[in-house]
Short mmCIF file of C-alpha atoms in Angstrom, two decimals:
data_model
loop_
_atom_site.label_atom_id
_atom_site.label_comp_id
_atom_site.label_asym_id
_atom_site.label_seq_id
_atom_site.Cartn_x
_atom_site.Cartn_y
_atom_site.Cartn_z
CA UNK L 81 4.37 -5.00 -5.07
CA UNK L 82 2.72 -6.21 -8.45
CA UNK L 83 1.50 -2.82 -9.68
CA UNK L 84 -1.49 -3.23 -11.94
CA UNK L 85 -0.45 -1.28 -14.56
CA UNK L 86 -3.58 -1.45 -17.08
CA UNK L 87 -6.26 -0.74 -14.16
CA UNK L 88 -4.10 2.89 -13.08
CA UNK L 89 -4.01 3.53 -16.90
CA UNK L 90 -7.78 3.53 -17.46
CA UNK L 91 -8.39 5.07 -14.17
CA UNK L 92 -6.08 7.76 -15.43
CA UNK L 93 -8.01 7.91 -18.67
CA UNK L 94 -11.45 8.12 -16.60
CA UNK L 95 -9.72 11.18 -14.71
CA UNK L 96 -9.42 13.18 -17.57
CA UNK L 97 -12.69 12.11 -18.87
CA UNK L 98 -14.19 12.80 -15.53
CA UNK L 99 -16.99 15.23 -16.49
CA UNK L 100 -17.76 16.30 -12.79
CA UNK L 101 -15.29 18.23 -11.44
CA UNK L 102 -15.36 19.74 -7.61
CA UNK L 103 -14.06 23.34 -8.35
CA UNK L 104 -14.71 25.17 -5.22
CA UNK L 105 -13.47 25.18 -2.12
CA UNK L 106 -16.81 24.76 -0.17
CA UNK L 107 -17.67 21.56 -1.34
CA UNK L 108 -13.07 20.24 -0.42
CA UNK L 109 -14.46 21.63 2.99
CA UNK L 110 -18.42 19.86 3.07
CA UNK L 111 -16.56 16.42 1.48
CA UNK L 112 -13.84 16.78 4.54
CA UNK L 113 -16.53 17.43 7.63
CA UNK L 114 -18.91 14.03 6.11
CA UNK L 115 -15.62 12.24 6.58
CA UNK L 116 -14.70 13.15 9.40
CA UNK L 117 -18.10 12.84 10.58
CA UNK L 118 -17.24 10.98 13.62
CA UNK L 119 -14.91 13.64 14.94
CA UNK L 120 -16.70 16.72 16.27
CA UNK L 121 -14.73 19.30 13.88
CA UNK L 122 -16.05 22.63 13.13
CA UNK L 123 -16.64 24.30 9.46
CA UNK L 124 -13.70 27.03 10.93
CA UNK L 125 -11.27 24.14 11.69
CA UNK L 126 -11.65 22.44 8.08
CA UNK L 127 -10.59 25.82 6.77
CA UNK L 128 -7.42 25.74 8.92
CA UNK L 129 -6.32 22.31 7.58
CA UNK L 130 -6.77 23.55 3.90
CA UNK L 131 -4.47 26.07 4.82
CA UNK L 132 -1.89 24.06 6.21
CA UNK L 133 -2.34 21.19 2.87
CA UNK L 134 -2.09 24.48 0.85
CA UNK L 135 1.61 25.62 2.55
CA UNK L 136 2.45 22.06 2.26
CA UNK L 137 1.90 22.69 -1.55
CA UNK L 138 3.86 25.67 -1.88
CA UNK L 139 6.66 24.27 -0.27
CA UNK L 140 7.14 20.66 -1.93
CA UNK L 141 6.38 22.50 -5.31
CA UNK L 142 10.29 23.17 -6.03
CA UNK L 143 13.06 20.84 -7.04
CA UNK L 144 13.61 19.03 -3.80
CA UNK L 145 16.85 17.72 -5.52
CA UNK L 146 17.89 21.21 -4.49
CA UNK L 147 19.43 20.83 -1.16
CA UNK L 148 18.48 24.67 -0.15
CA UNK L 149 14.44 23.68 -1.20
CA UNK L 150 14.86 20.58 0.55
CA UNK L 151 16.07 21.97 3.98
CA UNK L 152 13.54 24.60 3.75
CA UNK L 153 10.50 22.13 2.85
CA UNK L 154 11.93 19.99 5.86
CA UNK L 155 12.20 22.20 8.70
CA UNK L 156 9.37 24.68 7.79
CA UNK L 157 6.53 21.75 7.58
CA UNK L 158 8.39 19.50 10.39
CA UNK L 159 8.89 16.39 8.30
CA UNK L 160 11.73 14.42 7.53
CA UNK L 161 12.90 14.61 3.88
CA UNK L 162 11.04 11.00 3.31
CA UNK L 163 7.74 12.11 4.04
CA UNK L 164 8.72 15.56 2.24
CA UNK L 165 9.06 13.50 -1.19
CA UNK L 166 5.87 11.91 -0.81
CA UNK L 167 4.25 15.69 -0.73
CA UNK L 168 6.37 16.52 -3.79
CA UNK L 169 4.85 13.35 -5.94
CA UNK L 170 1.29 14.46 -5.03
CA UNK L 171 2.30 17.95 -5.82
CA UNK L 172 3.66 16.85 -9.47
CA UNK L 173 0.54 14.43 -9.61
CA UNK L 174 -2.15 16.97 -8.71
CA UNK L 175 -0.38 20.13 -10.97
CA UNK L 176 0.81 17.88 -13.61
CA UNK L 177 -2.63 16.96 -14.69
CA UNK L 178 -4.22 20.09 -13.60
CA UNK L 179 -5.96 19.29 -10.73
CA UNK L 180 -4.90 22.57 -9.10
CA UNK L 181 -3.79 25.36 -10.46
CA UNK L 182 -1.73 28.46 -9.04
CA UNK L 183 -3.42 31.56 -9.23
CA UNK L 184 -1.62 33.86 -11.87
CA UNK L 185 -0.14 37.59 -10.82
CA UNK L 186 -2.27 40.45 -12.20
CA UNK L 187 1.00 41.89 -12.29
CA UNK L 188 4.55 41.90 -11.95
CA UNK L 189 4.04 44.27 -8.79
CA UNK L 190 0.98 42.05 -7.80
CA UNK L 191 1.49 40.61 -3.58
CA UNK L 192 1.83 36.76 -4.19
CA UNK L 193 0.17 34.48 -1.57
CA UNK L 194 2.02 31.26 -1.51
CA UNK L 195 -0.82 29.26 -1.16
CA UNK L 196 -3.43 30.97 -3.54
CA UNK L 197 -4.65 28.18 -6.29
CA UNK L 198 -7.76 26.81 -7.69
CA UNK L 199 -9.07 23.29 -7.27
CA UNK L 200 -9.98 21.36 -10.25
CA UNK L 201 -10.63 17.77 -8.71
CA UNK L 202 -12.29 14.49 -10.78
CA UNK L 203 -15.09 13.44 -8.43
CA UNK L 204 -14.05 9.97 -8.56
CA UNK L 205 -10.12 11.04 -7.30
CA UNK L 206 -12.01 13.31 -5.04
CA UNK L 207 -12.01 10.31 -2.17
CA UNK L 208 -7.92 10.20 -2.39
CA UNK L 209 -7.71 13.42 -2.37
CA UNK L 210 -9.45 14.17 0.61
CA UNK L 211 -8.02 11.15 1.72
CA UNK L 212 -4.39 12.63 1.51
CA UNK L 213 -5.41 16.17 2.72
CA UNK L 214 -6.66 14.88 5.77
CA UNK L 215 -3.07 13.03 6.65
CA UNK L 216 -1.24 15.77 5.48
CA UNK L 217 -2.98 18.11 8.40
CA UNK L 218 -2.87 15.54 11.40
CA UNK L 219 0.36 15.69 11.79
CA UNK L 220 2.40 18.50 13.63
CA UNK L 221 5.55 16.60 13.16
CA UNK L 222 5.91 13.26 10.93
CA UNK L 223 9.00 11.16 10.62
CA UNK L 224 7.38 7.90 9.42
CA UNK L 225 5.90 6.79 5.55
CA UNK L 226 3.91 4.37 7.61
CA UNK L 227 2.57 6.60 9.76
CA UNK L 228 1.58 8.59 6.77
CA UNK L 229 0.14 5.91 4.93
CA UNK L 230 -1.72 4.49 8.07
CA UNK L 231 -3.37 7.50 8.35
CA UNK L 232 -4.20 8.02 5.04
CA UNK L 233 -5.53 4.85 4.69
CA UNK L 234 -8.26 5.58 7.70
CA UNK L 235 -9.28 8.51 6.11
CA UNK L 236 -9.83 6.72 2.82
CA UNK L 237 -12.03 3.99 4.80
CA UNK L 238 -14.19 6.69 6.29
CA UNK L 239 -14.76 8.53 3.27
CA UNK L 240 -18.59 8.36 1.96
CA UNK L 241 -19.92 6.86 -1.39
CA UNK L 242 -16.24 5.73 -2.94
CA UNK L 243 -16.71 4.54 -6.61
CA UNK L 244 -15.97 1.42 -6.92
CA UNK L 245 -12.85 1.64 -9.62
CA UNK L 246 -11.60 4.52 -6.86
CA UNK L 247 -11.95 1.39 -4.03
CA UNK L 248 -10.12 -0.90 -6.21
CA UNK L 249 -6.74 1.11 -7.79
CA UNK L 250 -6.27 3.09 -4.20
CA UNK L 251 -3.64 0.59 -2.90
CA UNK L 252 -1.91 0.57 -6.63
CA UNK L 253 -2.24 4.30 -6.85
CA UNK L 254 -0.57 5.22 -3.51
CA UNK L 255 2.17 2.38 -3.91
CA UNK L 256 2.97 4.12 -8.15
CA UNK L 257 2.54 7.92 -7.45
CA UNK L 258 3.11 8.52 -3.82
CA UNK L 259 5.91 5.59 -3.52
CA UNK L 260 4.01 4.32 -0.65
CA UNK L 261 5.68 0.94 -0.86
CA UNK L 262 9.03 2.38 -1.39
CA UNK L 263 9.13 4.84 0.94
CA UNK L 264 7.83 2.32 3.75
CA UNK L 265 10.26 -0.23 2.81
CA UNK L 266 13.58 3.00 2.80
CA UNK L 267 11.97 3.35 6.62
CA UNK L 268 12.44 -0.26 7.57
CA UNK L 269 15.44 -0.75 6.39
CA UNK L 270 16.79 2.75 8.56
CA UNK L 271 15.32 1.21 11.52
CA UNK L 272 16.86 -2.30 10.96
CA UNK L 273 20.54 -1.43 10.23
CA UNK L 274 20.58 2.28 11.80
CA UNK L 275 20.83 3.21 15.03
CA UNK L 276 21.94 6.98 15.22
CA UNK L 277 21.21 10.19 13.18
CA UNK L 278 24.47 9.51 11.29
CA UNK L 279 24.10 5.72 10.87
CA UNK L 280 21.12 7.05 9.26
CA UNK L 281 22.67 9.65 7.17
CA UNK L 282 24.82 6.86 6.11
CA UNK L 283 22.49 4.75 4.49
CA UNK L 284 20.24 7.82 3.26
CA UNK L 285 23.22 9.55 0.85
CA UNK L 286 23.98 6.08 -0.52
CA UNK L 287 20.07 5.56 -1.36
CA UNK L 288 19.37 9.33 -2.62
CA UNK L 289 20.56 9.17 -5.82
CA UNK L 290 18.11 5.71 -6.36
CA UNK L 291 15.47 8.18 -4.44
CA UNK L 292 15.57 11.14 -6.21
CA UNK L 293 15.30 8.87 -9.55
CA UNK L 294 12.23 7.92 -8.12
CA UNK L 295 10.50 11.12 -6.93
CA UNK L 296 11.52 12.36 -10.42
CA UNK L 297 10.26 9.63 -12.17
CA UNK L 298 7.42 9.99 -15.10
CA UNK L 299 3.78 10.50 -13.07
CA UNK L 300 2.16 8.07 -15.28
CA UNK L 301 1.72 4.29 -14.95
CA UNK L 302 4.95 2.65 -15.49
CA UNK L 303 6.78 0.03 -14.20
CA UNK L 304 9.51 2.31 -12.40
CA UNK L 305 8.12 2.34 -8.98
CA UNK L 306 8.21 -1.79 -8.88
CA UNK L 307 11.63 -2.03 -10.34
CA UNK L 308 13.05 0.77 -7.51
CA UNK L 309 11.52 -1.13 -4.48
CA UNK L 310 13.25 -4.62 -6.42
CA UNK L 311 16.54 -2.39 -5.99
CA UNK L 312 15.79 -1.87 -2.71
CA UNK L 313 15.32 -5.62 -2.11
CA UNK L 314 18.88 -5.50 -3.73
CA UNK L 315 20.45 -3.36 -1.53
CA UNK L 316 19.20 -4.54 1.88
CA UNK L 317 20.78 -8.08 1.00
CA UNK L 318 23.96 -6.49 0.14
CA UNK L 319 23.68 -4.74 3.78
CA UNK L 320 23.03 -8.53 5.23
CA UNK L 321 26.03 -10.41 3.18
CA UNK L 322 27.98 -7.64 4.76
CA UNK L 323 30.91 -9.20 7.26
CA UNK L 324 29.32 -9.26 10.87
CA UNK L 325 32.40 -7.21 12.20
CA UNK L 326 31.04 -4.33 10.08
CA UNK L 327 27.46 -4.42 11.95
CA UNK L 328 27.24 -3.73 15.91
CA UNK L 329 24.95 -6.41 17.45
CA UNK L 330 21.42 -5.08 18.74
CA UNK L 331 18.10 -6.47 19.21
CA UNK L 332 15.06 -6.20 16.65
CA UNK L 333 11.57 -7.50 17.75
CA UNK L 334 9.73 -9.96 15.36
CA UNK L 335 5.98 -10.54 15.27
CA UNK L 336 5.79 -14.62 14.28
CA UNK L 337 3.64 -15.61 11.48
CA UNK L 338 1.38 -17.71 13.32
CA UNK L 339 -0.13 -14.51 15.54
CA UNK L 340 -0.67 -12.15 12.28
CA UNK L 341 -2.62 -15.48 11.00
CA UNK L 342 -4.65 -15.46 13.80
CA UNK L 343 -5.51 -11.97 13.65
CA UNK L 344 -6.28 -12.27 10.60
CA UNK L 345 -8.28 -15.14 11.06
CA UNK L 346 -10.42 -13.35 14.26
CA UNK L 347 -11.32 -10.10 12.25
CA UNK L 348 -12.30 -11.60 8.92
CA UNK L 349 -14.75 -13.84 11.34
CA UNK L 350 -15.95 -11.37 14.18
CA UNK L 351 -16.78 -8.28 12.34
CA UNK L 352 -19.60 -9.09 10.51
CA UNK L 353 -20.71 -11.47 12.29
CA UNK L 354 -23.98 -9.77 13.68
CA UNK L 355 -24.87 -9.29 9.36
CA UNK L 356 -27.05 -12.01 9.53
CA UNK L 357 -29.07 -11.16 12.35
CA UNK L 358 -29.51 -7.52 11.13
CA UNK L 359 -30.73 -8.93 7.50
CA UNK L 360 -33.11 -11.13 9.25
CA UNK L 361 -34.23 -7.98 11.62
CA UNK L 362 -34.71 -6.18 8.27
CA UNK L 363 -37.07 -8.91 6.49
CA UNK L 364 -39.33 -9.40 9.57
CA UNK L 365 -39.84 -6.10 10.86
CA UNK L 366 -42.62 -3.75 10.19
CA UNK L 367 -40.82 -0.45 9.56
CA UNK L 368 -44.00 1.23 8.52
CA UNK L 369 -45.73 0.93 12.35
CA UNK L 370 -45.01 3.40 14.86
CA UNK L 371 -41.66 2.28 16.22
CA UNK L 372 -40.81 1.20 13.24
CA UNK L 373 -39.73 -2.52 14.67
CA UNK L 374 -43.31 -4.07 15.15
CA UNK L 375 -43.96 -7.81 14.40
CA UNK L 376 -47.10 -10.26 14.34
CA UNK L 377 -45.99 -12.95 15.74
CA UNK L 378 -43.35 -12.13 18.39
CA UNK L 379 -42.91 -15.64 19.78
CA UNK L 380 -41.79 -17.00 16.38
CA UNK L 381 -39.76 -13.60 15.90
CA UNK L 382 -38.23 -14.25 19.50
CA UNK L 383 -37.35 -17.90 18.91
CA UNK L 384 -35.65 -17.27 15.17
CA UNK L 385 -34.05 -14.12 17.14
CA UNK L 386 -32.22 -16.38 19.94
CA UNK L 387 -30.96 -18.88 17.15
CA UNK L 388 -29.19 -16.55 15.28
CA UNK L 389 -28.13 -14.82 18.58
CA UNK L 390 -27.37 -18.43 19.49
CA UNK L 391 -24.80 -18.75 16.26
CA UNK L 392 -23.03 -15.75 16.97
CA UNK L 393 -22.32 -17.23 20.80
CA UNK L 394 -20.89 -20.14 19.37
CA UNK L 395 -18.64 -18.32 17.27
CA UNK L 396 -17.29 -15.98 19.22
CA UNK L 397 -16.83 -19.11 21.93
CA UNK L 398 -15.32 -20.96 19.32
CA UNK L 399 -12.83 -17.86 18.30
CA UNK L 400 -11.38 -18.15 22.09
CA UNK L 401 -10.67 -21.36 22.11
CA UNK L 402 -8.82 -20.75 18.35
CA UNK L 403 -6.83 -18.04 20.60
CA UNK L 404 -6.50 -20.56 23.12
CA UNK L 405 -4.90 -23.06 20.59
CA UNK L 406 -3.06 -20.53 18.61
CA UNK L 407 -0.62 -19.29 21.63
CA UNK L 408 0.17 -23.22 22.59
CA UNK L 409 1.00 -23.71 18.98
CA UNK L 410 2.81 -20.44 19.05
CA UNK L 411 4.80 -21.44 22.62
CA UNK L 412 5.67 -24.78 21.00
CA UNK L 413 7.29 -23.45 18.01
CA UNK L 414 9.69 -20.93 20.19
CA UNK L 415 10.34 -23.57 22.59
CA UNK L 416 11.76 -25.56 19.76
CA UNK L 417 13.22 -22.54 17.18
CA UNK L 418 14.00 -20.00 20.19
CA UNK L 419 15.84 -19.63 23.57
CA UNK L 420 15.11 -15.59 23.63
CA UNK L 421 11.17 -15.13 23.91
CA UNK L 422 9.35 -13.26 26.99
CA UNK L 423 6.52 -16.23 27.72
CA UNK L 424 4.85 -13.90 30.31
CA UNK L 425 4.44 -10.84 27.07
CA UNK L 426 3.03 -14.36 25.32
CA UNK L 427 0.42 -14.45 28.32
CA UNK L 428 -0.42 -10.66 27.75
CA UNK L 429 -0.92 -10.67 24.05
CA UNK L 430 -3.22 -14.14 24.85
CA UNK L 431 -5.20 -12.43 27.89
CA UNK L 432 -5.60 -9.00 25.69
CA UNK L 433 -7.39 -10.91 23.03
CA UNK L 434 -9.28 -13.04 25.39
CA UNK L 435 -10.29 -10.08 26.89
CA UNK L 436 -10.84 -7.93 24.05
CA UNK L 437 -13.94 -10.57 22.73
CA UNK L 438 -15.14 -11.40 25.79
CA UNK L 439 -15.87 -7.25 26.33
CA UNK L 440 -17.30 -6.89 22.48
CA UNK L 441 -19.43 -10.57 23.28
CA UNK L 442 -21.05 -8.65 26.74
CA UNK L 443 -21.93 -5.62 24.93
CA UNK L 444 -23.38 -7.36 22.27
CA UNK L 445 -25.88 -9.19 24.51
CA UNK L 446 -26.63 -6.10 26.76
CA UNK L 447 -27.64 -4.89 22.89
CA UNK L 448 -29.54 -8.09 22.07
CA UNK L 449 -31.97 -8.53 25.09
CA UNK L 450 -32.56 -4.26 24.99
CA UNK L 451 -33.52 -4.57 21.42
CA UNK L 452 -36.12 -7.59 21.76
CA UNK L 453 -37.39 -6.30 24.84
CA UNK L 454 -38.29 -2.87 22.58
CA UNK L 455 -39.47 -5.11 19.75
CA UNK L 456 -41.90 -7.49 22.34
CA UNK L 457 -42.88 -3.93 23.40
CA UNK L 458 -43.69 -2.09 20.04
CA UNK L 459 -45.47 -5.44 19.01
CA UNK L 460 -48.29 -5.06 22.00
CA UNK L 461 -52.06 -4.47 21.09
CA UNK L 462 -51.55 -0.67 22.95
CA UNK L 463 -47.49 0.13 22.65
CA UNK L 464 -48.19 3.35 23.26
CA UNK L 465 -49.14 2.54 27.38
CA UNK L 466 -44.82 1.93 27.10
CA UNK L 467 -43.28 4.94 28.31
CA UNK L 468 -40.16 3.74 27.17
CA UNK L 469 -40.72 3.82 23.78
CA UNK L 470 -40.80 7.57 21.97
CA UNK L 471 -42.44 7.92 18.65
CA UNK L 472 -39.88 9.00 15.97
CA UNK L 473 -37.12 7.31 17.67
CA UNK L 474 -35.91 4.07 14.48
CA UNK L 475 -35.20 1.60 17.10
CA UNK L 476 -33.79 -0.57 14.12
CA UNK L 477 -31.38 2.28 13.07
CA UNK L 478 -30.07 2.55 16.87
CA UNK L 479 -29.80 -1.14 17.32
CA UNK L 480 -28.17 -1.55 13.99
CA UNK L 481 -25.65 1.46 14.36
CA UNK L 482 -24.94 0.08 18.15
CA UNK L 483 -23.49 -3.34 16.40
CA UNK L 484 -21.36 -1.62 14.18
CA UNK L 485 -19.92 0.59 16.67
CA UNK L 486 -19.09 -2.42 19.03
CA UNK L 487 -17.27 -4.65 15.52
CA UNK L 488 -15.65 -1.04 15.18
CA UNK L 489 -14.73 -0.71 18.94
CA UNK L 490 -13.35 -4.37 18.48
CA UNK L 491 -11.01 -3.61 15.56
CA UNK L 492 -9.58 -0.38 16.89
CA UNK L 493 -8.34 -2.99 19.57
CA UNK L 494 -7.25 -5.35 17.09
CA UNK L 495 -5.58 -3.30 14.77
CA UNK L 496 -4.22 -0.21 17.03
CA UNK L 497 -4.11 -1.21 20.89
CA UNK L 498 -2.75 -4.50 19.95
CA UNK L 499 0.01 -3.47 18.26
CA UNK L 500 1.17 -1.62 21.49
CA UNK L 501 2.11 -4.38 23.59
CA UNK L 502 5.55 -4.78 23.74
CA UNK L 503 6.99 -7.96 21.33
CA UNK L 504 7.53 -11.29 23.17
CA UNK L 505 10.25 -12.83 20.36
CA UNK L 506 13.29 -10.76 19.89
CA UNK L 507 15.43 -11.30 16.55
CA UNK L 508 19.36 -10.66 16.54
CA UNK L 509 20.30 -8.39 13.84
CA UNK L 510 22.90 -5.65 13.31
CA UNK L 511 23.60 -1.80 13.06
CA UNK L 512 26.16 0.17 10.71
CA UNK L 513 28.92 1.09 12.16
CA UNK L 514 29.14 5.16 12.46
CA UNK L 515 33.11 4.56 10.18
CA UNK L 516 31.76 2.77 7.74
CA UNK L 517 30.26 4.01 4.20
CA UNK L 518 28.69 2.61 2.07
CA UNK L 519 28.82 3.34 -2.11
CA UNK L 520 25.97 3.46 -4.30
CA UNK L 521 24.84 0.38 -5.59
CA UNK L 522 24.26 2.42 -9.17
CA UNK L 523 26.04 -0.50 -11.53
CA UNK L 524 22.86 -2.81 -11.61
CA UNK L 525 20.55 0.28 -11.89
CA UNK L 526 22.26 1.45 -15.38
CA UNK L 527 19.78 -0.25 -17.32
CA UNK L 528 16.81 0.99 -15.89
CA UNK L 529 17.24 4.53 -15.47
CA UNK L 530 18.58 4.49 -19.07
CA UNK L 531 15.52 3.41 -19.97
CA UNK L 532 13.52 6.09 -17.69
CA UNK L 533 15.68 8.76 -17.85
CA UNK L 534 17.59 8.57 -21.45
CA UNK L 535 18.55 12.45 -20.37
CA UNK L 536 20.25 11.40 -17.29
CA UNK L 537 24.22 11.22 -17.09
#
């Protein structure tokens, strides 16, 4: 994590400076339906999950370092104390600056609801916030940072117009106020050396002091949050040098370098790769005639259509024979480095992938030959004799929106359904022994939280 520091300070400035502020709660609940405007969700619903982000206020807006608040947070919102510390930095974010407010009693004798406050949102935070609110309220149970932060970060994709300085500082942002980064990397390191609730419990009370320092740490750009995941770093290779008699043996899978390349490699190429034909589409269609996709010339339209058509065959040919190449490359390397790898899961992750483009490729020409055959149509001295064809209807719009929902179909697969196929390589590692226990690491941390915290004992 290299936390831009300078970037989160001005975007902090241009939060306080932000002279449009969303204030009520209709426009939280219009800003939530747009982005979830793939999901049929009703106005009645939206009000539901402002209720539940509102309880999840209430509750992470105590000391959490309080065991009793803690436990109470915990098992009222169904989350494990992790994910619980992440609400309680967006709490101290969101009230710190005044971004909500509780309402006030009239009086002492007043009822108080819990979850009564005001908004007071900078437009530009308004995507992260929405963002967050939306995570917060899929879950009925959460367990995981990343799961969290997986979510969140779909949400944030989907949301509509994001400002530009809002698109660049979100990964910063989320990694310095919410501890995205250090909260993910506490989860990993539970799941590599813990394998029970009190393994677990092990690791977590020699981490929580180091925690808490960090969920109470100044909500302002700083270098804390980078310097707590570097003790982190610490910590797990302390946990590593430890004597192999004082770790029980167990398997961990591990996803090899040259298959997260690849993926890489296939989305950055395959889901744009219609943009060029659209753009072309754009410059040579009349969008003023009566289906809106009208040209003059049709044959010369037809035969610059099947190039580019043409280019986008190749490439998706030439992406499965790089998937082809990629798994040999992949098989060699294991039969050299590895005696433990499952080459029929190799077969399935190679076949899935084959499979997935081959689907998105067949789509994409069942969209190609319905499109020109509209455009050949709409171009006719009398289109109107086509019964096919309804005024009103932007053929371009559907044929355009059809692309993007097959690239989108295609990285759901590639970065969800993909992941669910069981590992081929397995890693030996090592879990903590229920006996054992561990002691804080604080001796290398002195320096640091004197400089943080020059209150703390």
């Amino acid at each position: 994590m290299a936390l831009h520091i300078n970037k989160l300070k001005d975007f902090e400035e241009k939060l306080h400076t932000d002279p449009i502020r969303i204030t009520k709660t209709k426009d939280i609940v219009s800003n939530i339906m747009a982005t979830l405007n793939e999901i049929p969700v009703t106005e009645r619903t939206v009000y539901k999950k402002l209720s539940q982000f509102k309880n999840s206020i209430y509750y992470c807006s105590s000391n959490l370092g309080n065991p009793m608040f803690l436990s109470n947070a915990c098992n009222t919102l169904n989350l494990t104390e992790e994910v619980v510390y992440i609400y309680e930095r967006m709490f101290a974010f969101l009230y710190g600056n005044g971004f909500l407010n509780f309402e006030r009693l009239e009086t002492l004798y007043s009822k108080y609801k819990p979850n009564s406050f005001s908004w007071n949102i900078p437009e530009i935070f308004l995507p992260i916030a929405i963002s967050y609110i939306l995570a917060v309220t899929s879950f009925k149970k959460c367990d995981s940072p990343n799961k969290f932060f997986d979510k969140m970060d779909d949400y944030f994709k989907s949301f509509k117009n994001t400002p530009q300085i809002t698109k660049e500082i979100y990964k910063d942002w989320t990694d310095l106020y919410l501890g995205r980064e250090y909260f993910c990397h506490l989860e990993n390191i539970y799941e590599t050396f813990t394998k029970t609730a009190k393994q677990k419990e092990i690791v977590k009370i020699s981490l929580r002091p180091l925690t808490r320092l960090f969920v109470e740490s100044p909500i302002e750009p700083n270098s804390f949050p980078l310097k707590a995941s570097k003790f982190l770093t610490m910590y797990e290779a302390l946990l590593k040098e430890r004597d192999s008699s004082t770790l029980f043996p167990h398997d961990r899978p591990t996803i090899p370098e040259d298959e997260t390349c690849l993926i890489g490699l296939l989305s950055g190429t395959l889901f744009h790769l219609h943009d060029d034909l659209l753009d072309f589409c754009r410059m040579s269609l009349n969008r003023n005639s009566t289906y809106k996709i009208s040209v003059n010339n049709f044959n010369l339209f037809n035969n610059d259509f099947d190039n580019y058509t043409a280019t986008i065959d190749t490439q998706i040919e030439k992406s499965l024979e790089q998937i082809k190449t990629a798994y040999d490359t992949i098989k060699n390397k294991l039969n050299k480095d590895y005696t433990n790898y499952n080459a029929t899961v190799i077969e399935e992750h190679c076949d899935f992938l084959i499979s997935s483009i081959t689907t998105y490729k067949d789509k994409l020409i069942q969209e190609f030959s319905a499109f020109i055959r509209k455009v050949k149509w709409a171009s006719e001295p009398n289109p109107e004799n086509r019964s096919s064809l309804r005024v009103g209807t932007d053929y371009f719009n559907v044929f355009e929106n059809s692309l993007y929902d097959i690239a989108k179909n295609l990285e759901k697969k590639f970065n969800k359904d993909f992941k669910k196929l069981p590992p081929f390589l397995i890693h030996k590692e090592g879990y903590i022994m229920e006996q054992l226990r561990l002691s804080t690491p604080l001796e290398p941390w002195q320096k640091t939280v004197s400089e943080f915290f020059p209150n703390q004992p």
